[in-house]
Amino acid sequence: MTGPFKLAPLPYVDAALEPTISARTISFHYYKHHQAYVDTLNTLVEKTPFADMKLEKIVQATAKAAGDKEKKIFNNAGQVWNHDFYWRSLSPSKTTPKGALAAAIERDFGGVDALIAQLAEAGKTQFGSGWAWLVSQGGKLSVTKTANAMTPMADGINCLLTVDVWEHAYYLDYQNARPKYLETVLANILNWDYASANLARENEAVRAAAE
Ligand code: MN
């Protein structure tokens, strides 16, 4: 299958997130589900103006679309972006919040444990498929959740981390125990360095706009 969009490389080997997320889950979640969103998106955008647009722009342009074709494009473009963001939100090696991120977490949540509790709650209470997010707006951190393929990025909100709570993310390893999946991921494999870089990017943009 050829097309403008490619499956971004997984930023670690398939077994790197074990025992929290098995290589078997990766074999379906990354190589089948994520790949399928890329392939479907490429098919849907063929011979449309979307074929020449950046992925982020497609997501933002179709997020509130009314037409069936555009809704399908949104669902697949959103899922391509969300999954790429999710893989980068996870780390095989232990990371901890540092510097400006650690200070913002302390200020906005009262500490990392309270933030993790909010992320867990967001993921547990997302009815059906979706995503739990740590986001920043003007440097202020908050937790939110989205359904299906939706992403805060569609509204121009800066994303720091996400956790996939679609059943395909956890069913092979945790069966129906979404809370256990969330607690294990949040305690062990969140990539706080990625969150720091995403926060710095927003702070940099705010600084540049003020100059
Ligand atoms: Mn997924």
Short mmCIF file of C-alpha atoms in Angstrom, two decimals, residues 7 14 21-37 83 87 168-169 172-173:
data_model
loop_
_atom_site.label_atom_id
_atom_site.label_comp_id
_atom_site.label_asym_id
_atom_site.label_seq_id
_atom_site.Cartn_x
_atom_site.Cartn_y
_atom_site.Cartn_z
CA LEU A 7 3.49 4.18 9.90
CA ASP A 14 8.48 -4.83 20.47
CA ILE A 21 2.66 -4.17 27.74
CA SER A 22 3.57 -7.44 26.04
CA ALA A 23 5.23 -7.88 22.64
CA ARG A 24 2.07 -9.80 21.72
CA THR A 25 -0.06 -6.70 22.38
CA ILE A 26 2.40 -4.62 20.32
CA SER A 27 2.16 -7.20 17.51
CA PHE A 28 -1.55 -6.45 17.16
CA HIS A 29 -1.79 -2.88 18.42
CA TYR A 30 1.09 -1.36 16.44
CA TYR A 31 1.52 -3.75 13.50
CA LYS A 32 -2.21 -4.36 12.86
CA HIS A 33 -4.41 -1.63 14.36
CA HIS A 34 -2.09 1.36 13.90
CA GLN A 35 -1.00 0.14 10.45
CA ALA A 36 -4.66 -0.28 9.43
CA TYR A 37 -5.43 3.35 10.34
CA HIS A 83 -1.18 6.25 18.25
CA TRP A 87 3.94 5.16 21.55
CA HIS A 168 -7.32 -3.35 21.91
CA ALA A 169 -4.68 -1.53 24.03
CA LEU A 172 -4.57 -9.40 25.61
CA ASP A 173 -2.60 -8.49 28.75
#
